[in-house]
Coordinates of C-alpha atoms and ligand atoms in Angstrom, one line a residue:
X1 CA -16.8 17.0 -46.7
X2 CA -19.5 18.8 -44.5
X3 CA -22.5 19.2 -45.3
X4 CA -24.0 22.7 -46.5
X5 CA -26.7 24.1 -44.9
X6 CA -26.7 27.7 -46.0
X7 CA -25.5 29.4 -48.3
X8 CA -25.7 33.3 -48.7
X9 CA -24.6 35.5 -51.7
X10 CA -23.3 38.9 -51.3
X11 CA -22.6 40.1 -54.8
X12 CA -22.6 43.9 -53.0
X13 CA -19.6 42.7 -50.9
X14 CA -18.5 39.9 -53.2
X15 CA -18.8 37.6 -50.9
X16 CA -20.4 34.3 -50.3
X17 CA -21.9 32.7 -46.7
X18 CA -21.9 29.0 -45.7
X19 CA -23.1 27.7 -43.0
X20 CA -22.2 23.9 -42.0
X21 CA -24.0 21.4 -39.6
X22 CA -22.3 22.3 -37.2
X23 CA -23.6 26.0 -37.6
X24 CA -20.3 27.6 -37.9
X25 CA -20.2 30.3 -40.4
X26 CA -17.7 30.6 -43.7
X27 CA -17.3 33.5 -45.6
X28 CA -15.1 33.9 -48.5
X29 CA -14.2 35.6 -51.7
X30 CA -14.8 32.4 -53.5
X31 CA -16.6 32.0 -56.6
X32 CA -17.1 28.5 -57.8
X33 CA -18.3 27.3 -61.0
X34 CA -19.9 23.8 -61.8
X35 CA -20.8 22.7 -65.3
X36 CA -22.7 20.2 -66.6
X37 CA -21.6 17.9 -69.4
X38 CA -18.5 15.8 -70.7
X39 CA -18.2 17.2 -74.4
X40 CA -16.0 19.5 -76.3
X41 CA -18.2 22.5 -75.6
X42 CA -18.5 21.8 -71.7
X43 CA -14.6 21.9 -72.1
X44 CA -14.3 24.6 -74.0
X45 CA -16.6 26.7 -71.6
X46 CA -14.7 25.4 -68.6
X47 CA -11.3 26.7 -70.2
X48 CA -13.1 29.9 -70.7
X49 CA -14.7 30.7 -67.6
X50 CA -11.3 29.1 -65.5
X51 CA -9.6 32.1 -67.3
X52 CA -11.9 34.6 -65.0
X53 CA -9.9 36.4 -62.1
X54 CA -13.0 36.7 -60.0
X55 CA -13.8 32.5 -60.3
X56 CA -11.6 30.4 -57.9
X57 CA -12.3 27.0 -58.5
X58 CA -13.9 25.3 -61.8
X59 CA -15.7 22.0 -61.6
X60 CA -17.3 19.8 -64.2
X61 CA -19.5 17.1 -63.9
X62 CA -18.7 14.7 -64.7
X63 CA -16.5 16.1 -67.5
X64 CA -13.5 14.1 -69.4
X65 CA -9.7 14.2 -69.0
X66 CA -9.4 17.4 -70.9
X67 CA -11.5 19.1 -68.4
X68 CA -9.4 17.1 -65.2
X69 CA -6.8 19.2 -66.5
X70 CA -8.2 22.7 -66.5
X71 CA -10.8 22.2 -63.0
X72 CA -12.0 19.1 -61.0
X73 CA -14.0 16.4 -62.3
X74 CA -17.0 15.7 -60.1
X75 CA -17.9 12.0 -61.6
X76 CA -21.9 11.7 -61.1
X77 CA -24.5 11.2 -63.6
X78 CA -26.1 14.6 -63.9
X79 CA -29.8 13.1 -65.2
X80 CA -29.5 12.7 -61.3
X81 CA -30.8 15.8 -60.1
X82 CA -30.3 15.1 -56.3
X83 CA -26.4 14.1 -56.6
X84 CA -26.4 17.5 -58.5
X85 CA -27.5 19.4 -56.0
X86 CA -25.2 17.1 -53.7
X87 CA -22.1 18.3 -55.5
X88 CA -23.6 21.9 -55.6
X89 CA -23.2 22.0 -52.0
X90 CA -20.6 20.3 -51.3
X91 CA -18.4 22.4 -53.6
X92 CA -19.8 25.9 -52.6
X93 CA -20.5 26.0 -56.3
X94 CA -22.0 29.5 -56.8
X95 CA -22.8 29.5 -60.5
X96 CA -24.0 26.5 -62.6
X97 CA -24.0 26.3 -66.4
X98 CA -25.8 23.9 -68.1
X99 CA -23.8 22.5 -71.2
X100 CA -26.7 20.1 -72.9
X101 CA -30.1 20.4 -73.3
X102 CA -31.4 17.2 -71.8
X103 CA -31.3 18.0 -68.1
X104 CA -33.0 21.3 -69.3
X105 CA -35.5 19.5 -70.9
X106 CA -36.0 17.6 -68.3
X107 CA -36.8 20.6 -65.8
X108 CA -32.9 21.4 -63.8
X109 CA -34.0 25.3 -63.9
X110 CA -36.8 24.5 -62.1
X111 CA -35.3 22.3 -59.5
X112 CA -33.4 24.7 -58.5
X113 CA -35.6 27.6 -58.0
X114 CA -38.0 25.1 -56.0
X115 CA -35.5 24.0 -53.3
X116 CA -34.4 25.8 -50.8
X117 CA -31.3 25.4 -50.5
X118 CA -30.9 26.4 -54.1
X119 CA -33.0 28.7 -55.2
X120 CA -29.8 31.3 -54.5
X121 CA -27.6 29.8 -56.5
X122 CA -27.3 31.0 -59.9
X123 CA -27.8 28.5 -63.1
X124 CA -27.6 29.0 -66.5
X125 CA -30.5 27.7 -69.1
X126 CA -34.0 28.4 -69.4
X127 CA -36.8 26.9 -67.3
X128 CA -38.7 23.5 -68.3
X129 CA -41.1 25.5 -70.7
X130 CA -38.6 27.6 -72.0
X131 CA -36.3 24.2 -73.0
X132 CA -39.3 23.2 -74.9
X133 CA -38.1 25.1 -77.5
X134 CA -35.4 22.7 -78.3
X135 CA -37.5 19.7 -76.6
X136 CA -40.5 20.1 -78.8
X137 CA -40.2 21.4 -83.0
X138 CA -43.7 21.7 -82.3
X139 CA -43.8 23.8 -79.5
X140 CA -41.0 26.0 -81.5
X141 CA -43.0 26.4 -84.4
X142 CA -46.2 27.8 -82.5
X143 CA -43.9 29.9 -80.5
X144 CA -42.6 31.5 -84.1
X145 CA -46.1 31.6 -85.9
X146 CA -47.7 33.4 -82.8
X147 CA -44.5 36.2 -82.5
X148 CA -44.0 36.3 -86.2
X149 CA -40.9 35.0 -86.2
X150 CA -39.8 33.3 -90.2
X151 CA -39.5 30.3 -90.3
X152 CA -40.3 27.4 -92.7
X153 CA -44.0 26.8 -93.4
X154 CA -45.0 23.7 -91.3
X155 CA -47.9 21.3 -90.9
X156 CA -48.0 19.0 -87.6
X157 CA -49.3 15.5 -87.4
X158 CA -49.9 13.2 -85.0
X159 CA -51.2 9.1 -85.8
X160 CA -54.7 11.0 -85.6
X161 CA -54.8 12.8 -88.4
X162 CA -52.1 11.2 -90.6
X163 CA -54.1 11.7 -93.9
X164 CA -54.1 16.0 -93.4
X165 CA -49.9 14.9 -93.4
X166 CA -50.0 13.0 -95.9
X167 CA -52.2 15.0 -98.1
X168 CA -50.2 18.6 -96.9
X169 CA -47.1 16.1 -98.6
X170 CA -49.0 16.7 -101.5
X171 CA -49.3 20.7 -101.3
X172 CA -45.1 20.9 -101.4
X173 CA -42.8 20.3 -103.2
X174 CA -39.3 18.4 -103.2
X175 CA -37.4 17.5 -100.6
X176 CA -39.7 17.1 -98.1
X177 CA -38.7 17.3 -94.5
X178 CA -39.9 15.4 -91.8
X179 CA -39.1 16.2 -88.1
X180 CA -39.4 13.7 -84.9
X181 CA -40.9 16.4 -82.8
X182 CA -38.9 15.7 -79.4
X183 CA -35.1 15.1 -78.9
X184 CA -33.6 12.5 -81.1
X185 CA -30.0 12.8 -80.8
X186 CA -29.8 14.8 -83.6
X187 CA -30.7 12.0 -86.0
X188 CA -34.7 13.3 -85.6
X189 CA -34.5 15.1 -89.3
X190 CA -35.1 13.4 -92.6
X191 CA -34.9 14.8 -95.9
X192 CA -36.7 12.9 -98.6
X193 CA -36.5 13.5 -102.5
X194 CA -39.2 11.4 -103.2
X195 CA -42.9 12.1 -102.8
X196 CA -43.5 8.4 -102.3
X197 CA -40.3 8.0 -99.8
X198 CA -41.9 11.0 -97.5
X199 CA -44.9 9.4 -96.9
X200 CA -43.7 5.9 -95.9
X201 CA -41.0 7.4 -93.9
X202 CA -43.9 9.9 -92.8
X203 CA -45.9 6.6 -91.5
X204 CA -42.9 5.1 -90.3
X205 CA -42.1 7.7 -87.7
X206 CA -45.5 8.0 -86.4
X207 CA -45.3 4.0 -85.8
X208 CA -42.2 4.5 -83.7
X209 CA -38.9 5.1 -85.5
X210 CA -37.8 7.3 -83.5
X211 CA -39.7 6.3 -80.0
X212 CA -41.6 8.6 -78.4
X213 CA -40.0 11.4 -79.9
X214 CA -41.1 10.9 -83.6
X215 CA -45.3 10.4 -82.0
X216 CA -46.1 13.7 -83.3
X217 CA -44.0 14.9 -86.5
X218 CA -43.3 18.5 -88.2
X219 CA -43.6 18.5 -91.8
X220 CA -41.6 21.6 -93.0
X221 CA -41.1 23.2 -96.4
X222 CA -37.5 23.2 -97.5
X223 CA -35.8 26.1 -97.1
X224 CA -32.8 26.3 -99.7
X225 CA -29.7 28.6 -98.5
X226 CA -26.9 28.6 -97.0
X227 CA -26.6 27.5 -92.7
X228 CA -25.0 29.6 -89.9
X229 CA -25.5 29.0 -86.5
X230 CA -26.2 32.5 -84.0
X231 CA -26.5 32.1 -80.5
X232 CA -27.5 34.6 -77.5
X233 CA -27.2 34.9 -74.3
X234 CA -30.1 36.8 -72.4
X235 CA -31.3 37.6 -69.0
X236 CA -34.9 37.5 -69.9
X237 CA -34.6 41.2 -70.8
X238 CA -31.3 42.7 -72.0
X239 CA -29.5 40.1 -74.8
X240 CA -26.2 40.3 -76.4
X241 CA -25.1 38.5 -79.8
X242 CA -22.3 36.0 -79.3
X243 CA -20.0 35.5 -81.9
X244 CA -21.6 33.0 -84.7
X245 CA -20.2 30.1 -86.3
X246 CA -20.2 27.8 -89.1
X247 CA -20.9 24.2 -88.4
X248 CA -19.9 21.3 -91.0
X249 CA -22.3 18.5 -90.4
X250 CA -21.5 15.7 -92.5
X251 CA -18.8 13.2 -92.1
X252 CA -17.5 13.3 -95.4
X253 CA -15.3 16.1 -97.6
X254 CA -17.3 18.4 -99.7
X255 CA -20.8 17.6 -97.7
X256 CA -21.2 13.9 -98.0
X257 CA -21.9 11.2 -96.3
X258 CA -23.9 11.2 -92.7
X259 CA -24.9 13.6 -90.5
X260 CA -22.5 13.9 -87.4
X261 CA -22.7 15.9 -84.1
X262 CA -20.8 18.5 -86.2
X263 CA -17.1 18.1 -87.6
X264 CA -15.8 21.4 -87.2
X265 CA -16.6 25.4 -87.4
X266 CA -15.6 28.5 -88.4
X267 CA -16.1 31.9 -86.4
X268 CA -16.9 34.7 -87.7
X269 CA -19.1 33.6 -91.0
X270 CA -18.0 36.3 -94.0
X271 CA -22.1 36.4 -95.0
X272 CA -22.7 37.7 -91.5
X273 CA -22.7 41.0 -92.0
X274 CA -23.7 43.7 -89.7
X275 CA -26.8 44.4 -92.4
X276 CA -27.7 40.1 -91.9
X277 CA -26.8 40.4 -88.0
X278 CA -29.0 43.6 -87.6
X279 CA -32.1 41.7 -89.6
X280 CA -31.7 38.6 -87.6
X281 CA -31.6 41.1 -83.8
X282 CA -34.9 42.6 -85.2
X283 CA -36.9 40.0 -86.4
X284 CA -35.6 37.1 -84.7
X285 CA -33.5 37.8 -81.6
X286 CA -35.9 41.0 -80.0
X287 CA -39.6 39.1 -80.7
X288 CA -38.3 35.4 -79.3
X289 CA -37.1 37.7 -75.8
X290 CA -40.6 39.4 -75.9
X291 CA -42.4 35.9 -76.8
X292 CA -40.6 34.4 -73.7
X293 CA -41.2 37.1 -71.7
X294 CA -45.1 37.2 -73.0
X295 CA -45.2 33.3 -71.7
X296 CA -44.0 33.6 -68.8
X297 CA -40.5 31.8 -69.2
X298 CA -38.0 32.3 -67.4
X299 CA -34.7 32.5 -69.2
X300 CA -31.5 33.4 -68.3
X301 CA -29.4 31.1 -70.4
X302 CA -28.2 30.5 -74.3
X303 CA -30.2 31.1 -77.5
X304 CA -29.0 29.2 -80.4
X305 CA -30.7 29.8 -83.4
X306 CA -29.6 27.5 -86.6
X307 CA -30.6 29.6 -89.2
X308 CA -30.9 29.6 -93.1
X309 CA -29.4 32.5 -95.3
X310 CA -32.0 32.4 -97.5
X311 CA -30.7 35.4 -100.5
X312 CA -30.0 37.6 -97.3
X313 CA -32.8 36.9 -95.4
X314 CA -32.4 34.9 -91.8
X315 CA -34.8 31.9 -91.2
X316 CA -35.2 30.0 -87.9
X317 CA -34.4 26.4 -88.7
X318 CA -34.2 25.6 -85.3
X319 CA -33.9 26.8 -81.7
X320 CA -31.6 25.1 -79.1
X321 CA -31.0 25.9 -75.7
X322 CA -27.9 25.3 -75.2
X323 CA -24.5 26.3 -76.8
X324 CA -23.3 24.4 -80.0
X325 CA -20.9 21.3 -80.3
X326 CA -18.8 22.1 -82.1
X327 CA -19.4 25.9 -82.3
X328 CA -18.9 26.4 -78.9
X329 CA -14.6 25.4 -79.2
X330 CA -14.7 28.4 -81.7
X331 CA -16.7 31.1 -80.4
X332 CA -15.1 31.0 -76.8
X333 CA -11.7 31.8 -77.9
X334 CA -12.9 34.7 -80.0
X335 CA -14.6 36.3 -76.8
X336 CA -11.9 38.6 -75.4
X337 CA -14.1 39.9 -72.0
X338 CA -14.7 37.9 -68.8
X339 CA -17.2 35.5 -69.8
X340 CA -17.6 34.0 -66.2
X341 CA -19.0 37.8 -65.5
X342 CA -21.1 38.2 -68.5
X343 CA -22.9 34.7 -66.9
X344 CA -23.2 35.8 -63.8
X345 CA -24.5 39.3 -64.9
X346 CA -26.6 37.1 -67.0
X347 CA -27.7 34.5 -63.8
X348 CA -28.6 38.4 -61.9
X349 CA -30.6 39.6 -65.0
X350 CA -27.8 42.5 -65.6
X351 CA -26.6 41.4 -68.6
X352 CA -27.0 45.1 -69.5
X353 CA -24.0 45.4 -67.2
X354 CA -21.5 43.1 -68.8
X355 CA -18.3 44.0 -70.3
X356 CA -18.2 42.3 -73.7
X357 CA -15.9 42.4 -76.2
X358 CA -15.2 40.2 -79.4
X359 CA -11.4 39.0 -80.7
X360 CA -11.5 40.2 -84.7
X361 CA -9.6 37.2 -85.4
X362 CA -10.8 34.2 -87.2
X363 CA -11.2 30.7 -85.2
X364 CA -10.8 27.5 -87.0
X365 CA -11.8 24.1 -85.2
X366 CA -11.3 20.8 -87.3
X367 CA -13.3 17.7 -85.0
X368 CA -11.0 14.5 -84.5
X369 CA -13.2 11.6 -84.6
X370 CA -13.2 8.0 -84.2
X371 CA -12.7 5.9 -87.7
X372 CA -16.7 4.1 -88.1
X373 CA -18.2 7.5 -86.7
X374 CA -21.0 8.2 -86.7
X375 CA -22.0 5.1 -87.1
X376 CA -20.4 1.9 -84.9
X377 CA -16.8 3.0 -83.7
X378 CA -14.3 1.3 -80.9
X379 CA -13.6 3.1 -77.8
X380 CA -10.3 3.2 -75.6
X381 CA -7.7 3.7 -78.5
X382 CA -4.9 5.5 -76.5
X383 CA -4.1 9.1 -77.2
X384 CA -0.8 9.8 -77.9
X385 CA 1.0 13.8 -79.7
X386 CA -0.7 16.3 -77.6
X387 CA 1.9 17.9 -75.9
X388 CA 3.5 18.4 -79.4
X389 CA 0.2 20.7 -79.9
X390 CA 1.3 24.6 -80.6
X391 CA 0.1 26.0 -77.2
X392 CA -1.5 29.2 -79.8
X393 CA -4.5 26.6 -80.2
X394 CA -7.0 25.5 -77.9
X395 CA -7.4 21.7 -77.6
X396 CA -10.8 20.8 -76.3
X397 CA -11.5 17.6 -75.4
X398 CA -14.7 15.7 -76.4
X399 CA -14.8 11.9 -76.2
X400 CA -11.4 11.4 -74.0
X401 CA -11.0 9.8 -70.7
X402 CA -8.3 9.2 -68.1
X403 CA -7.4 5.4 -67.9
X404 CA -4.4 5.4 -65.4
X405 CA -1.7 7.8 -66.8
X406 CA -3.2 7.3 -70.9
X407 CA -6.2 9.9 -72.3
X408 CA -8.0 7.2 -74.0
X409 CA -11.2 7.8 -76.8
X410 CA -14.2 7.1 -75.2
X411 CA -16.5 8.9 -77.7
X412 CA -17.3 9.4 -81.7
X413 CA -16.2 12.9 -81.6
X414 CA -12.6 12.8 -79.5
X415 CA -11.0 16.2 -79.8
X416 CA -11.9 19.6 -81.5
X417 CA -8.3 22.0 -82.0
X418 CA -8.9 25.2 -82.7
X419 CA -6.7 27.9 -84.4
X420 CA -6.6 31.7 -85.0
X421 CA -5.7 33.6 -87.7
X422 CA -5.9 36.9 -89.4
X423 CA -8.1 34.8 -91.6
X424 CA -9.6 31.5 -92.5
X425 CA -6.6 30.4 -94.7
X426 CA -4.1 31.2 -91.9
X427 CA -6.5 30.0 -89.1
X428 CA -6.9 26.9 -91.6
X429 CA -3.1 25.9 -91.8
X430 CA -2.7 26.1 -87.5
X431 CA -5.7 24.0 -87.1
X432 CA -4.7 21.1 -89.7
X433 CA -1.0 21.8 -88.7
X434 CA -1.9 20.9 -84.7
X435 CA -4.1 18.4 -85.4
X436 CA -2.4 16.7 -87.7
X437 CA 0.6 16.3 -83.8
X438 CA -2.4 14.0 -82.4
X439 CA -2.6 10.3 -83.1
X440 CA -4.9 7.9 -82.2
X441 CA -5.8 4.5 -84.2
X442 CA -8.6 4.8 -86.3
X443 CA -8.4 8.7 -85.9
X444 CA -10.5 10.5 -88.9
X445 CA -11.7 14.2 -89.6
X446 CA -12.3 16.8 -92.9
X447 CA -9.9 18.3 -94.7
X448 CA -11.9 20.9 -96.1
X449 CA -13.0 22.8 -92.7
X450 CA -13.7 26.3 -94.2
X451 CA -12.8 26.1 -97.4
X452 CA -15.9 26.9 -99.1
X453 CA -16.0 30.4 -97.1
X454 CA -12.4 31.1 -97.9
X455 CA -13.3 33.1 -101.5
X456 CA -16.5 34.6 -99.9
X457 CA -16.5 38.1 -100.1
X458 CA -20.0 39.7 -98.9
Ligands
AMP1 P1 -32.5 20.5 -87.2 O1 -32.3 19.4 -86.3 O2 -33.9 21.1 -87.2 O3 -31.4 21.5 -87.2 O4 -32.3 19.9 -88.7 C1 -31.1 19.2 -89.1 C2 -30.6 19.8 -90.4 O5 -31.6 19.5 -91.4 C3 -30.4 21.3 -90.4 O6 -29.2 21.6 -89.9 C4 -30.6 21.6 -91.9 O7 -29.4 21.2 -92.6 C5 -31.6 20.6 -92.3 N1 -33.0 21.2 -92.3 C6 -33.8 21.2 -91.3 N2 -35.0 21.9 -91.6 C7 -34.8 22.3 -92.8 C8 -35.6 23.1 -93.7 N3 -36.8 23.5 -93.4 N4 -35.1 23.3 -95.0 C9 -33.9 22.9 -95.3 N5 -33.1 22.2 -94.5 C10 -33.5 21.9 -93.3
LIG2 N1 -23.4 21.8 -83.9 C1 -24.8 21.7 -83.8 C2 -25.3 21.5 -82.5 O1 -24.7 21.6 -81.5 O2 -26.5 21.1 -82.4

């Protein structure tokens, strides 16, 4: 393929420049979309955005088979920020979105903006010190205390002064939670019953449990309510509210058992009302966008803000930047507008300019995993039911890959089918229905997706 050496945006004209080596010039109505990441919500964002008239080709890198069938798979490793912007080039891609938060961590915004023959081309997810509000609980919580943002009361140690932990232990009461301050694949949280168990496990993290991530530690009071999961998209400026969701965690029916990547969601959650939606815009969403702006960061990306119902009132449990898993399968078929143009709107700091417009209906998404997840599982069990899969759901891939003409399991979490319905009980029966038409050895999920919203009334 040749080589890239301009590249030009219009949006005036609606039109995009190339230049090759050979200096000849390209222009076309062409709007190509890359995104990162090989999970359910990179595929469920791919479907969505491939659904824009104004995008002409979706890639995903590197993606799974689900997304081989919706775009084109680009298979590098995209820690690799260089064979990135390879594939960036190469593809004429023209608007990037960043599905997980490592390569945001890990500085991608910024990569972009300092090369040249990016800096043009619009990506989605905040720059490096805006990531650190996912990469470091630390960092979050100063960011909330210093824009007055609620949020559990929290104490941060480091190996230095491990006695102030142990003895700020002492000042709460049960359970006690302990947070690894950087990533930790989601397994970074413990909560502890005991007094006694905290402070070993308090000890324990600081000596390495979790690597580097657990070398400095958030001790946070426990916030008792009930979880929802928000998210945002801003430009730095203007913000709208995407629809929210309710993630189930655990592996188990009813709440038990481990804590998974999530095992499925429900969109919209009945105690979101507009009165708990207006008191989280006010005293959440509007001072984080003023407290990034006050900062310096630059953000045009998603906020996701797990939060804690506590009697009405919205906590920030945690930020992410980045869209949830398994949220993410839900929320995208609720959102009825062109959500390729809300991101690029978004990428151009216009968001104020965006169509939007939310489906009233309720999404159900019930997670497919692999039997031993999350703990040890097999991989390559073949995949066998999905074309029997109404084609009213949405079947978003999540641990699959191609091997020769099979979709094989590559992953703990395999395949997230959502359902609508006029409500959660009808949205329920399609989801179980669908998913009950794919087989796979081993193949395991809840039952009970929903259920304990179903006689909510708010
Ligand atoms: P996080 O990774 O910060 O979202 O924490 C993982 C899970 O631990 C959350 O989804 C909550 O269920 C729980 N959790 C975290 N912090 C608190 C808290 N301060 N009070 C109660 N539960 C919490
Ligand atoms: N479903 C929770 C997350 O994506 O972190």
């Amino acid at each position: 393929m040749e080589r890239i050496v301009m590249y030009t945006v219009d949006n005036q004209k609606d039109t995009i420049s190339f230049k090759d080596v050979q200096g000849q010039h390209i222009t076309a109505v062409e709007r190509n979309v890359l995104v990162l990441g090989s999970g359910g919500r990179e595929h469920a964002l791919a479907w969505k955005i491939a659904q824009s008239d104004r995008v002409s080709r979706v890639y995903i890198a590197p993606g799974n088979a689900g997304t081989a069938a919706i775009g084109t798979n680009i298979a590098i490793n995209i820690a690799d920020f260089q064979a990135v912007k390879d594939a960036v080039l190469q593809n004429r891609i023209d608007l990037v979105v960043v599905g997980p938060e490592q390569p945001l961590v890990d500085g991608i915004v910024d990569f972009f903006k300092n090369d040249n023959e990016l800096k043009n081309i619009k990506i989605i997810g905040p720059d490096k010190k805006g990531a650190q509000l996912e990469g470091s609980k630390a960092f979050a919580k100063q960011f909330m205390e210093k824009y007055g943002i609620p949020t559990a009361k929290c104490f941060t140690v480091t190996a230095e002064n491990l006695n102030d932990g142990l003895n700020y232990l002492e000042t709460l009461e049960a359970p006690y939670v302990l947070k690894a301050d950087g990533l930790a694949a989601g397994k970074g949280v413990l909560i502890l019953n005991e007094l006694d168990d905290a402070k070993s496990e308090l000890k324990e993290m600081l000596s390495g449990k979790f690597g580097s991530a657990s070398a400095k530690v958030v001790i946070e009071q426990f916030l008792k309510g009930i979880e929802v999961s928000m998210f945002v998209l801003t430009d730095g400026t203007n913000h709208i509210i995407l629809p929210e969701a309710k993630d189930y965690k655990r592996i188990g029916d009813g709440d038990t058992g481990l804590n998974t990547g999530g095992m499925g969601a429900v969109s919209p959650v009945p105690f979101v009302t507009s009165d708990f939606v207006g008191k989280v815009e006010n005293r959440i969403i509007k001072p984080t966008i003023e407290g990034l702006k006050n900062e310096k960061i630059d953000y045009k990306g998603f906020i996701f803000l797990g939060l804690m119902n506590c009697g009405g009132d919205p906590y920030v449990i945690e930020y992410n930047v980045r869209m949830g898993d398994p949220e993410t399968e839900g929320v995208m078929t609720r959102i009825d507008s062109d959500f390729a143009e809300l991101l690029d709107k978004c990428a151009q700091g216009k968001l104020n300019e965006a169509h939007y417009q939310v489906s009233p209906e309720t999404s159900v998404t019930v997670m497919l995993v692999s039997g031993g997840y999350p703990e040890a599982y097999k991989k390559g069990m073949k995949i066998t039911g999905l074309e029997n899969v109404c084609p009213c759901c949405v079947v978003a891939h999540a641990g699959t890959k191609l091997d020769g003409n099979d979709i094989v399991t590559s992953g703990g979490r395999v395949i997230a089918v959502t359902a609508h319905g006029k409500n959660i009980e009808e949205a329920r029966e399609k989801a179980y229905h669908n998913a009950k038409m794919i087989a796979f050895e081993g193949k395991n999920y809840r039952h009970d997706i929903g259920l304990d919203l179903m006689n909510y009334h708010a």
